[in-house]
Coordinates of C-alpha atoms and ligand atoms in Angstrom, one line a residue:
M1 CA 37.3 112.7 157.6
S2 CA 37.3 114.6 154.3
Q3 CA 36.2 113.2 150.9
E4 CA 39.8 113.2 149.7
E5 CA 40.6 110.6 152.4
W6 CA 38.5 107.8 150.9
W7 CA 41.6 105.7 151.2
R8 CA 41.4 105.5 155.0
T9 CA 38.5 103.1 154.8
A10 CA 39.5 101.5 151.5
T11 CA 41.1 98.2 150.5
V12 CA 43.5 98.0 147.6
Y13 CA 44.1 95.0 145.4
Q14 CA 47.6 94.6 143.9
I15 CA 47.9 93.2 140.4
Y16 CA 51.2 91.8 139.0
P17 CA 50.1 91.9 135.4
K18 CA 52.6 89.4 134.1
S19 CA 51.0 86.7 136.2
F20 CA 47.4 87.8 136.4
C21 CA 45.5 86.8 133.3
D22 CA 46.6 86.3 129.7
S23 CA 44.0 87.3 127.1
N24 CA 45.8 86.0 124.0
N25 CA 47.6 82.8 125.2
K26 CA 51.3 84.0 124.9
G27 CA 52.1 82.8 128.4
T28 CA 52.2 86.2 130.0
G29 CA 49.4 88.3 131.4
D30 CA 48.2 91.5 129.9
I31 CA 45.9 94.5 130.3
Q32 CA 43.0 93.0 128.4
G33 CA 43.3 90.0 130.8
I34 CA 42.9 92.4 133.7
I35 CA 39.8 94.0 132.2
S36 CA 38.2 90.6 131.9
K37 CA 38.6 90.1 135.6
L38 CA 37.2 93.5 136.8
D39 CA 33.9 92.0 137.7
Y40 CA 35.6 89.5 139.9
L41 CA 37.4 92.3 141.7
K42 CA 34.1 94.2 142.0
M43 CA 32.6 91.1 143.6
L44 CA 35.4 91.0 146.1
G45 CA 34.7 94.6 146.9
V46 CA 38.0 96.3 146.6
D47 CA 38.1 100.1 146.2
A48 CA 41.3 100.4 144.1
I49 CA 43.8 98.5 142.1
W50 CA 47.6 99.0 142.4
L51 CA 49.0 98.0 139.1
T52 CA 52.7 97.1 139.1
P53 CA 54.7 98.6 136.2
V54 CA 53.3 98.2 132.7
Y55 CA 55.6 100.7 131.0
Q56 CA 58.0 100.0 128.2
S57 CA 60.8 97.9 129.7
P58 CA 63.4 95.3 128.8
M59 CA 61.9 93.4 131.8
I60 CA 65.2 92.5 133.5
D61 CA 63.4 93.1 136.8
N62 CA 59.9 92.5 135.4
G63 CA 59.1 96.2 134.6
Y64 CA 60.9 97.8 137.6
D65 CA 63.5 98.7 134.9
I66 CA 61.6 101.4 132.9
A67 CA 62.9 102.4 129.5
D68 CA 60.0 104.8 128.6
Y69 CA 57.7 106.2 131.2
Y70 CA 55.2 107.4 128.6
S71 CA 54.4 104.2 126.8
I72 CA 53.0 100.7 127.5
N73 CA 55.1 97.6 127.1
P74 CA 53.6 95.8 124.0
D75 CA 53.7 92.5 126.0
F76 CA 50.9 94.1 128.1
G77 CA 49.0 95.8 125.4
T78 CA 48.7 99.4 124.1
M79 CA 47.9 102.8 125.5
S80 CA 44.4 102.4 124.2
D81 CA 44.1 99.1 126.3
F82 CA 45.3 101.1 129.3
D83 CA 42.8 103.9 128.7
N84 CA 40.2 101.2 128.4
L85 CA 41.2 99.6 131.7
L86 CA 41.0 103.0 133.4
E87 CA 37.5 103.6 132.0
E88 CA 36.2 100.1 132.8
A89 CA 37.6 100.2 136.3
K90 CA 36.1 103.6 137.0
S91 CA 32.7 102.5 135.6
R92 CA 32.8 99.9 138.4
G93 CA 33.8 102.3 141.0
I94 CA 37.4 100.9 141.2
R95 CA 40.2 103.4 141.3
L96 CA 43.6 102.9 139.7
I97 CA 47.0 103.4 141.4
M98 CA 50.1 103.3 139.1
D99 CA 53.6 102.2 140.1
I100 CA 56.2 104.9 139.7
V101 CA 59.8 103.7 139.7
V102 CA 62.0 106.8 139.8
N103 CA 64.9 105.8 142.1
H104 CA 66.4 104.4 138.9
T105 CA 65.7 103.8 135.2
S106 CA 66.5 101.0 132.9
T107 CA 69.9 101.4 131.3
Q108 CA 67.9 101.1 128.0
H109 CA 66.2 104.4 128.8
H110 CA 67.2 107.1 126.2
W111 CA 68.6 109.3 129.0
F112 CA 71.0 106.6 130.1
Q113 CA 71.8 105.6 126.5
S114 CA 72.8 109.1 125.8
A115 CA 74.8 109.5 129.0
L116 CA 76.7 106.3 128.7
G117 CA 80.2 106.8 127.3
N118 CA 79.6 110.6 126.9
K119 CA 80.6 113.0 129.6
D120 CA 79.2 115.9 127.5
S121 CA 75.7 114.4 127.2
E122 CA 72.9 116.6 128.5
Y123 CA 71.7 113.6 130.4
R124 CA 75.1 112.6 131.9
D125 CA 74.1 114.4 135.2
Y126 CA 70.8 112.5 135.3
Y127 CA 72.8 109.6 136.8
I128 CA 75.4 109.2 139.5
W129 CA 79.0 108.8 138.1
K130 CA 82.2 108.5 140.1
D131 CA 85.8 108.0 139.3
P132 CA 87.5 104.8 140.5
V133 CA 89.2 104.9 143.9
N134 CA 92.5 103.1 144.0
G135 CA 91.6 101.5 140.7
K136 CA 88.5 100.0 142.1
E137 CA 84.8 100.8 142.7
P138 CA 84.3 104.2 144.3
T139 CA 82.7 102.6 147.4
N140 CA 82.1 99.2 148.8
W141 CA 78.3 99.5 148.6
Q142 CA 76.4 96.4 147.8
S143 CA 73.6 96.0 145.2
K144 CA 70.4 94.7 146.8
F145 CA 70.5 91.9 144.2
G146 CA 74.0 90.9 145.2
G147 CA 77.5 92.1 144.2
N148 CA 79.0 95.6 144.1
A149 CA 76.6 98.5 143.4
W150 CA 78.9 100.2 140.9
E151 CA 79.3 99.4 137.2
M152 CA 82.1 100.6 135.0
D153 CA 81.4 102.8 131.9
E154 CA 84.4 101.7 129.9
L155 CA 84.5 104.7 127.5
T156 CA 84.7 107.3 130.2
G157 CA 86.5 105.3 132.9
Q158 CA 83.8 106.2 135.4
Y159 CA 81.4 104.1 137.4
Y160 CA 77.6 104.5 137.7
L161 CA 75.6 103.6 140.8
H162 CA 72.9 100.9 140.7
L163 CA 71.4 100.0 144.0
F164 CA 69.6 97.2 142.2
A165 CA 70.6 95.3 139.0
K166 CA 73.3 96.8 136.9
E167 CA 70.6 97.3 134.3
Q168 CA 68.8 99.7 136.7
A169 CA 70.9 102.9 137.0
D170 CA 70.2 105.2 139.9
L171 CA 68.9 108.7 139.0
N172 CA 70.6 111.8 140.4
W173 CA 67.9 113.6 142.3
E174 CA 70.3 116.4 143.2
N175 CA 69.8 117.5 139.6
P176 CA 66.7 119.7 139.4
K177 CA 66.1 118.6 135.8
V178 CA 65.6 115.0 137.1
R179 CA 63.0 116.2 139.6
Q180 CA 61.2 118.1 136.8
E181 CA 61.2 115.0 134.6
V182 CA 59.7 113.0 137.5
K183 CA 57.0 115.6 138.0
D184 CA 56.2 115.6 134.3
I185 CA 55.9 111.8 134.3
I186 CA 53.5 111.8 137.2
S187 CA 51.5 114.6 135.8
F188 CA 51.1 112.8 132.5
W189 CA 49.4 109.8 134.3
A190 CA 47.4 112.0 136.7
E191 CA 46.1 114.0 133.7
K192 CA 44.8 110.7 132.2
G193 CA 42.7 110.3 135.3
V194 CA 44.9 107.8 137.4
D195 CA 43.9 108.2 141.0
G196 CA 47.1 107.6 142.7
F197 CA 50.7 106.4 142.8
R198 CA 52.8 103.7 144.5
L199 CA 56.3 105.0 144.7
D200 CA 58.9 102.4 144.4
V201 CA 61.8 102.4 147.0
I202 CA 61.1 106.1 147.3
N203 CA 63.1 106.6 150.5
L204 CA 66.3 105.7 148.7
I205 CA 66.3 108.7 146.3
S206 CA 68.5 111.0 148.3
K207 CA 72.1 109.9 148.6
Q208 CA 74.6 111.3 151.1
Q209 CA 76.9 113.2 148.7
D210 CA 80.3 112.3 150.2
F211 CA 80.1 108.7 148.9
L212 CA 82.1 106.9 151.6
D213 CA 82.8 103.3 152.2
D214 CA 80.5 101.6 154.7
E215 CA 82.7 100.1 157.5
K216 CA 79.8 98.3 159.1
G217 CA 77.2 97.4 156.5
D218 CA 76.2 97.3 152.8
G219 CA 76.0 101.1 152.2
R220 CA 72.4 101.6 153.0
C221 CA 73.1 104.0 155.9
F222 CA 74.3 106.5 153.2
Y223 CA 71.1 106.6 151.2
T224 CA 68.2 105.1 153.3
D225 CA 65.9 108.0 154.4
G226 CA 68.7 110.2 153.0
P227 CA 69.5 113.9 153.7
R228 CA 67.1 115.5 151.2
V229 CA 64.4 112.9 150.9
H230 CA 61.7 114.8 152.7
E231 CA 62.5 118.0 150.8
Y232 CA 62.1 116.1 147.5
L233 CA 58.8 114.5 148.5
Q234 CA 57.4 117.8 149.6
E235 CA 58.4 119.4 146.3
I236 CA 56.6 116.6 144.2
S237 CA 53.7 116.6 146.6
Q238 CA 53.2 120.3 146.3
D239 CA 53.7 120.5 142.5
V240 CA 51.8 117.3 141.5
F241 CA 50.1 115.2 144.1
Q242 CA 48.2 118.0 145.9
K243 CA 47.2 119.5 142.6
Y244 CA 45.6 116.3 141.4
G245 CA 44.4 115.1 144.8
S246 CA 46.3 111.8 144.2
V247 CA 46.5 109.1 146.8
T248 CA 50.2 108.1 147.3
V249 CA 51.9 105.2 149.0
G250 CA 55.6 105.1 149.4
E251 CA 57.6 101.9 149.5
M252 CA 60.1 102.4 152.3
S253 CA 63.1 100.2 152.4
S254 CA 64.7 99.6 155.9
T255 CA 63.1 102.8 157.2
T256 CA 62.3 104.0 160.7
L257 CA 59.0 104.9 162.4
E258 CA 60.1 108.5 162.9
H259 CA 60.7 109.0 159.2
C260 CA 57.4 107.3 158.3
Q261 CA 55.5 109.6 160.7
Q262 CA 56.8 112.4 158.6
Y263 CA 56.4 110.8 155.2
S264 CA 52.7 110.0 155.9
S265 CA 51.9 112.9 158.2
S266 CA 48.2 113.9 158.1
D267 CA 49.2 117.5 157.1
G268 CA 49.5 115.9 153.6
M269 CA 52.8 117.6 152.8
E270 CA 54.5 114.4 151.6
L271 CA 52.6 111.1 151.0
S272 CA 49.2 109.6 152.0
M273 CA 50.7 106.4 153.5
V274 CA 53.8 104.1 153.7
F275 CA 54.7 100.5 153.3
N276 CA 57.3 99.4 155.7
F277 CA 58.7 95.8 155.8
H278 CA 59.9 95.3 159.4
H279 CA 57.1 92.8 160.2
L280 CA 58.2 90.7 157.2
K281 CA 61.7 90.3 158.6
A282 CA 60.5 88.2 161.6
D283 CA 61.9 85.2 159.7
Y284 CA 65.2 86.9 158.9
P285 CA 67.4 85.8 161.8
N286 CA 69.9 88.6 162.6
G287 CA 68.5 90.5 159.6
Q288 CA 69.7 87.8 157.2
K289 CA 67.1 87.1 154.4
W290 CA 68.9 84.2 152.7
T291 CA 68.5 81.6 155.4
K292 CA 65.8 79.0 156.1
A293 CA 64.4 79.9 159.5
P294 CA 61.1 79.8 161.4
F295 CA 59.5 83.1 162.2
D296 CA 59.9 84.8 165.6
F297 CA 56.3 85.2 166.8
I298 CA 57.0 87.5 169.8
Q299 CA 59.1 89.7 167.6
L300 CA 56.4 89.8 165.0
K301 CA 53.8 91.1 167.5
S302 CA 56.3 93.6 169.0
I303 CA 57.0 95.1 165.5
F304 CA 53.2 95.5 164.9
N305 CA 52.8 97.1 168.3
H306 CA 55.6 99.6 167.6
W307 CA 54.1 100.6 164.2
Q308 CA 50.4 100.6 165.2
T309 CA 51.0 102.7 168.3
G310 CA 53.6 104.9 166.7
L311 CA 51.6 105.8 163.6
N312 CA 48.3 106.3 165.4
G313 CA 47.4 110.0 165.1
K314 CA 50.7 110.8 163.5
G315 CA 50.8 109.0 160.1
W316 CA 49.2 106.2 158.1
G317 CA 50.4 102.8 157.2
A318 CA 49.6 100.2 154.5
L319 CA 48.6 96.8 156.0
F320 CA 49.9 93.9 154.0
W321 CA 51.4 90.4 154.2
C322 CA 52.0 89.7 150.6
N323 CA 53.2 91.4 147.5
H324 CA 55.3 90.5 144.4
D325 CA 58.5 90.5 146.5
Q326 CA 57.3 88.4 149.3
P327 CA 56.5 84.7 149.7
R328 CA 52.9 83.7 150.2
V329 CA 51.8 84.3 153.8
V330 CA 49.9 81.1 154.2
S331 CA 53.1 79.2 153.5
R332 CA 55.2 81.6 155.5
L333 CA 53.3 82.1 158.8
G334 CA 50.4 79.8 158.4
N335 CA 50.0 76.2 157.5
D336 CA 49.6 75.6 153.7
Q337 CA 48.5 71.9 154.2
E338 CA 45.9 70.8 156.7
Y339 CA 44.9 74.2 157.9
R340 CA 45.4 76.2 154.8
E341 CA 42.0 77.9 154.7
L342 CA 41.8 78.4 158.4
S343 CA 45.2 79.9 158.7
A344 CA 44.8 82.0 155.6
K345 CA 41.7 83.6 157.1
M346 CA 43.3 84.0 160.5
L347 CA 46.2 85.8 159.0
A348 CA 43.9 88.0 157.0
S349 CA 42.0 89.0 160.1
T350 CA 45.2 89.8 161.9
I351 CA 46.1 92.7 159.6
H352 CA 42.6 93.7 158.4
M353 CA 41.5 94.5 162.0
M354 CA 44.4 96.9 162.4
Q355 CA 44.6 100.6 161.6
G356 CA 45.8 101.5 158.1
T357 CA 44.8 100.7 154.5
P358 CA 44.9 96.9 153.7
Y359 CA 46.5 95.7 150.5
I360 CA 45.5 92.3 149.1
Y361 CA 48.0 90.7 146.6
Q362 CA 46.5 88.7 143.8
G363 CA 45.7 85.2 144.8
E364 CA 45.9 85.9 148.5
E365 CA 42.1 86.1 148.5
I366 CA 41.9 82.5 147.4
G367 CA 44.6 81.3 149.7
M368 CA 47.3 80.6 147.2
T369 CA 50.5 79.0 148.5
N370 CA 54.2 79.0 147.5
P371 CA 54.7 76.6 144.6
H372 CA 57.3 74.5 146.4
Y373 CA 59.6 74.3 143.3
T374 CA 62.2 71.6 143.4
S375 CA 64.6 72.8 140.7
I376 CA 66.6 76.0 140.2
D377 CA 65.5 75.9 136.6
Q378 CA 62.0 76.7 137.7
Y379 CA 63.0 80.1 139.1
R380 CA 62.9 83.3 136.9
D381 CA 63.5 86.1 139.4
L382 CA 67.0 87.7 138.9
E383 CA 67.4 88.2 142.7
S384 CA 66.8 84.5 143.3
T385 CA 69.1 83.3 140.5
N386 CA 71.8 85.8 141.4
M387 CA 71.7 84.7 145.0
Y388 CA 71.9 81.0 144.0
D389 CA 75.0 81.8 141.9
I390 CA 76.7 83.8 144.6
M391 CA 75.9 81.4 147.5
V392 CA 76.2 78.0 145.8
N393 CA 78.7 78.7 143.0
Q394 CA 80.9 81.6 144.1
D395 CA 81.0 81.6 148.0
K396 CA 80.0 78.0 148.4
S397 CA 78.4 79.0 151.6
V398 CA 75.5 76.6 151.1
S399 CA 74.9 73.5 149.1
H400 CA 72.5 73.2 146.1
D401 CA 70.0 71.3 148.2
E402 CA 70.1 73.9 151.0
M403 CA 69.6 76.7 148.6
I404 CA 66.6 75.0 147.0
E405 CA 65.1 74.9 150.5
I406 CA 66.0 78.6 151.2
L407 CA 64.4 79.7 147.8
D408 CA 61.3 77.6 148.6
Q409 CA 61.0 79.9 151.7
K410 CA 62.3 83.2 150.5
S411 CA 62.2 83.6 146.7
R412 CA 60.2 86.4 145.2
D413 CA 58.9 83.9 142.6
N414 CA 56.8 82.3 145.3
S415 CA 54.2 85.0 144.8
R416 CA 54.7 85.5 141.1
T417 CA 53.3 82.2 139.9
P418 CA 50.3 82.5 137.6
M419 CA 47.0 83.4 139.2
Q420 CA 44.9 80.2 139.7
W421 CA 41.6 80.9 138.0
D422 CA 40.2 77.4 137.5
D423 CA 41.1 73.8 137.4
S424 CA 41.8 73.7 133.6
L425 CA 45.4 73.3 132.2
Y426 CA 47.6 76.2 133.4
A427 CA 44.9 77.1 135.9
G428 CA 42.9 79.1 133.4
F429 CA 45.7 81.8 133.4
S430 CA 46.6 81.2 129.8
K431 CA 46.2 78.5 127.1
G432 CA 49.9 78.9 126.3
V433 CA 52.8 77.7 128.4
P434 CA 53.1 80.2 131.3
W435 CA 56.4 82.2 131.7
L436 CA 56.6 80.8 135.3
S437 CA 55.2 77.4 136.3
V438 CA 51.8 77.2 137.9
A439 CA 51.7 75.8 141.4
N440 CA 50.7 72.1 141.3
N441 CA 47.8 72.6 143.7
Y442 CA 45.7 74.7 141.2
K443 CA 43.1 71.9 140.8
E444 CA 42.1 72.4 144.5
I445 CA 43.0 76.0 144.9
N446 CA 41.4 78.3 142.3
A447 CA 39.1 81.3 142.0
K448 CA 36.3 79.2 140.5
Q449 CA 36.2 76.9 143.4
V450 CA 36.2 79.7 146.1
I451 CA 33.4 81.5 144.4
E452 CA 31.3 78.4 144.6
D453 CA 32.0 77.8 148.3
S454 CA 30.2 80.3 150.6
N455 CA 32.6 79.4 153.4
S456 CA 35.8 80.2 151.3
V457 CA 38.8 82.4 152.0
F458 CA 37.4 84.7 149.2
Y459 CA 34.2 85.5 151.1
F460 CA 36.1 86.0 154.3
Y461 CA 38.1 88.7 152.5
Q462 CA 34.9 90.1 151.1
K463 CA 33.6 90.4 154.7
L464 CA 36.8 92.0 156.0
I465 CA 36.6 94.7 153.3
K466 CA 33.0 95.4 154.3
L467 CA 33.6 95.4 158.0
R468 CA 36.2 98.2 157.6
K469 CA 33.6 100.4 155.9
D470 CA 30.9 99.6 158.5
I471 CA 32.7 99.7 161.8
D472 CA 34.5 102.9 162.5
V473 CA 36.7 101.7 165.3
I474 CA 38.7 99.6 162.8
T475 CA 39.8 102.8 161.1
S476 CA 40.0 105.2 164.0
G477 CA 40.7 103.1 167.2
D478 CA 44.0 103.1 169.0
Y479 CA 45.9 99.8 169.5
T480 CA 47.0 97.8 172.5
D481 CA 48.6 94.4 172.4
L482 CA 46.8 92.6 175.2
F483 CA 49.3 89.7 175.6
P484 CA 52.6 90.7 174.0
E485 CA 54.5 87.8 175.6
H486 CA 51.9 85.1 174.8
K487 CA 53.6 82.4 172.8
E488 CA 50.6 81.3 170.7
L489 CA 48.0 84.0 170.7
F490 CA 48.1 87.4 168.9
C491 CA 45.4 89.3 170.7
Y492 CA 45.0 93.0 170.5
Q493 CA 42.4 95.7 171.3
R494 CA 41.3 98.6 169.2
Q495 CA 39.4 101.4 171.0
N496 CA 37.7 104.7 170.4
E497 CA 35.3 106.7 172.4
T498 CA 32.3 104.5 171.8
H499 CA 33.7 101.0 171.1
R500 CA 36.3 98.4 171.9
L501 CA 37.2 95.8 169.4
I502 CA 39.1 92.7 170.5
A503 CA 40.8 90.6 167.9
I504 CA 42.1 87.2 168.9
H505 CA 44.3 85.0 166.7
N506 CA 45.8 81.5 167.4
Y507 CA 48.9 81.2 165.3
Y508 CA 49.4 77.5 166.1
D509 CA 47.7 74.1 165.5
N510 CA 46.9 73.4 169.2
E511 CA 44.1 74.6 171.4
V512 CA 44.7 77.6 173.6
G513 CA 42.6 78.9 176.5
I514 CA 42.3 82.6 177.2
C515 CA 40.4 84.9 179.6
L516 CA 39.4 88.4 178.5
D517 CA 37.6 91.4 179.8
L518 CA 34.5 91.8 177.5
T519 CA 32.5 94.1 179.8
G520 CA 30.4 96.8 178.2
K521 CA 26.8 97.6 177.2
E522 CA 26.9 95.0 174.5
A523 CA 29.4 92.5 173.2
R524 CA 29.1 90.4 170.0
Y525 CA 31.2 88.5 167.6
I526 CA 31.6 90.2 164.3
L527 CA 34.0 87.7 162.7
S528 CA 35.4 84.2 163.1
N529 CA 37.0 81.6 160.8
Y530 CA 35.0 78.7 162.5
E531 CA 31.4 78.7 161.5
D532 CA 29.9 77.9 165.0
V533 CA 31.2 81.1 166.6
E534 CA 29.5 83.9 164.8
G535 CA 26.1 84.9 166.2
S536 CA 26.8 83.4 169.7
I537 CA 27.4 85.6 172.7
P538 CA 31.1 85.8 173.6
Q539 CA 32.2 84.4 177.0
N540 CA 35.0 85.9 179.0
Q541 CA 36.8 82.6 178.9
M542 CA 37.3 80.9 175.6
V543 CA 39.3 78.1 174.0
L544 CA 40.8 78.9 170.6
R545 CA 41.0 75.9 168.2
P546 CA 43.9 75.5 165.7
Y547 CA 44.4 78.7 163.8
E548 CA 41.2 80.1 165.1
C549 CA 40.4 83.8 165.0
R550 CA 37.6 85.6 166.7
V551 CA 36.8 89.3 166.7
V552 CA 34.5 90.8 169.4
L553 CA 32.9 94.2 169.1
I554 CA 32.0 95.8 172.4
T555 CA 29.8 98.9 172.8
K556 CA 31.0 100.9 175.8
Ligands
GLC1 C1 60.9 97.4 144.7 C2 60.0 96.5 143.9 C3 60.9 95.3 143.5 C4 62.0 95.8 142.6 C5 62.8 96.9 143.3 C6 63.7 97.7 142.4 O1 61.3 96.8 145.9 O2 58.9 96.1 144.6 O3 60.1 94.3 142.8 O4 62.8 94.8 142.2 O5 62.0 97.8 144.0 O6 62.9 98.5 141.6

């Protein structure tokens, strides 16, 4: 494994700055707040930080609507704060990954402002404009945040495309000038010494150019993993990423394994690794997100099996349960009441023992839960408030009470609540009123408490990060699901030439017996979330207690 591939044994920590730490009590987090917590991250042991967007932005979508790629949003601080962060992180051996959002810009970006209402603008062709068809939108494509994906430009009578909010206009990647701008932006940050880039919805950048109605779906078949996407990524990789040795992770929306094998191929022609979201749709019955539904455990395992076996030797995946768009995993797949700590650890073990690069989302390492809001007024996320309006007020497909339950399960705000640092007012996140309410459980669940408890979720994550560095089979081994049809246990084997690693996870609150082949020169437990297991010699037959996990390492 070459030096450039440090990221194969690394763990990344995702920071959502608005909710991480507020240094000057305005109610929103900032860069100085992040700097003040670097020692905490060092103690956790992470190798890199992925910082979600901190650029100049009207914050319609919390920074995923960028108005200037070359400056820092004053709410977060200044460019000198940013430089300071980079330096302070580096001095602790922590690398920095920036979020690059180039499928679209904010409509406040000067390119769009010049293009709007002016067909002669030199920036008009930076975006995607179409004439009306039969007096209506050019196609029936739907925005990912609800409603049609086209917005009228009254002065010119043309529509522009926005796959997300109408304030997020899609860039026209067919235009080589746009691609040059993207390369200039990325080079600017790479020159500063940033180590890598997370590329927002990067598999949506190439649209099929005939712009047809989608007879079956919402339009995604015309732009997901589109016709020129690999060509574009190769161009940027060659001209920028390879030049700077940047690590790259692409966010892939509704993608396929075959495309991801190519995006993340070890020939390094496109990206280092990919995020895919299929495993986080195990609680979307028939692909429908906006429903309240239990997760399908067998399906969850089968999706992991497909991706773990399919990427092995061909590509590289990011391992994650949580991010700023997903609810908290302990509330989603675990038990956020009686078995909160046990299930948080068990879930962490499930993905940290797989092949890939794990990502920890702020607060996951202390077992933070969904806030269980009870009023629509507590939500800030535009996707959540849009969907409430569409489903409750416009379509009347669900009642207010049903929608509150759906949001409690599915809203992106579930993970965006302020980081719980201690048991003081506003959880030590800020002394001012936070922009989004802190979860009520902050007095019991906070970073101060977990650091004082040697048996906490925090130290379990610390151990997982270290195990990946110490035990090669976690990185290199192949993957076999040992009991794909088992209704309660998620039990898989990782294997290379010298070792077998068996990871066993009970996803339920009852006891389950299991019989395993643990033969080899030596077998030992390397991890468990119950204290009495580690150190003892594993038996072929074992009984897993509620939410128990055990990991056995066998020398062949
Ligand atoms: C990605 C981001 C999400 C954002 C969207 C549009 O999915 O993670 O937060 O809303 O892209 O940029």
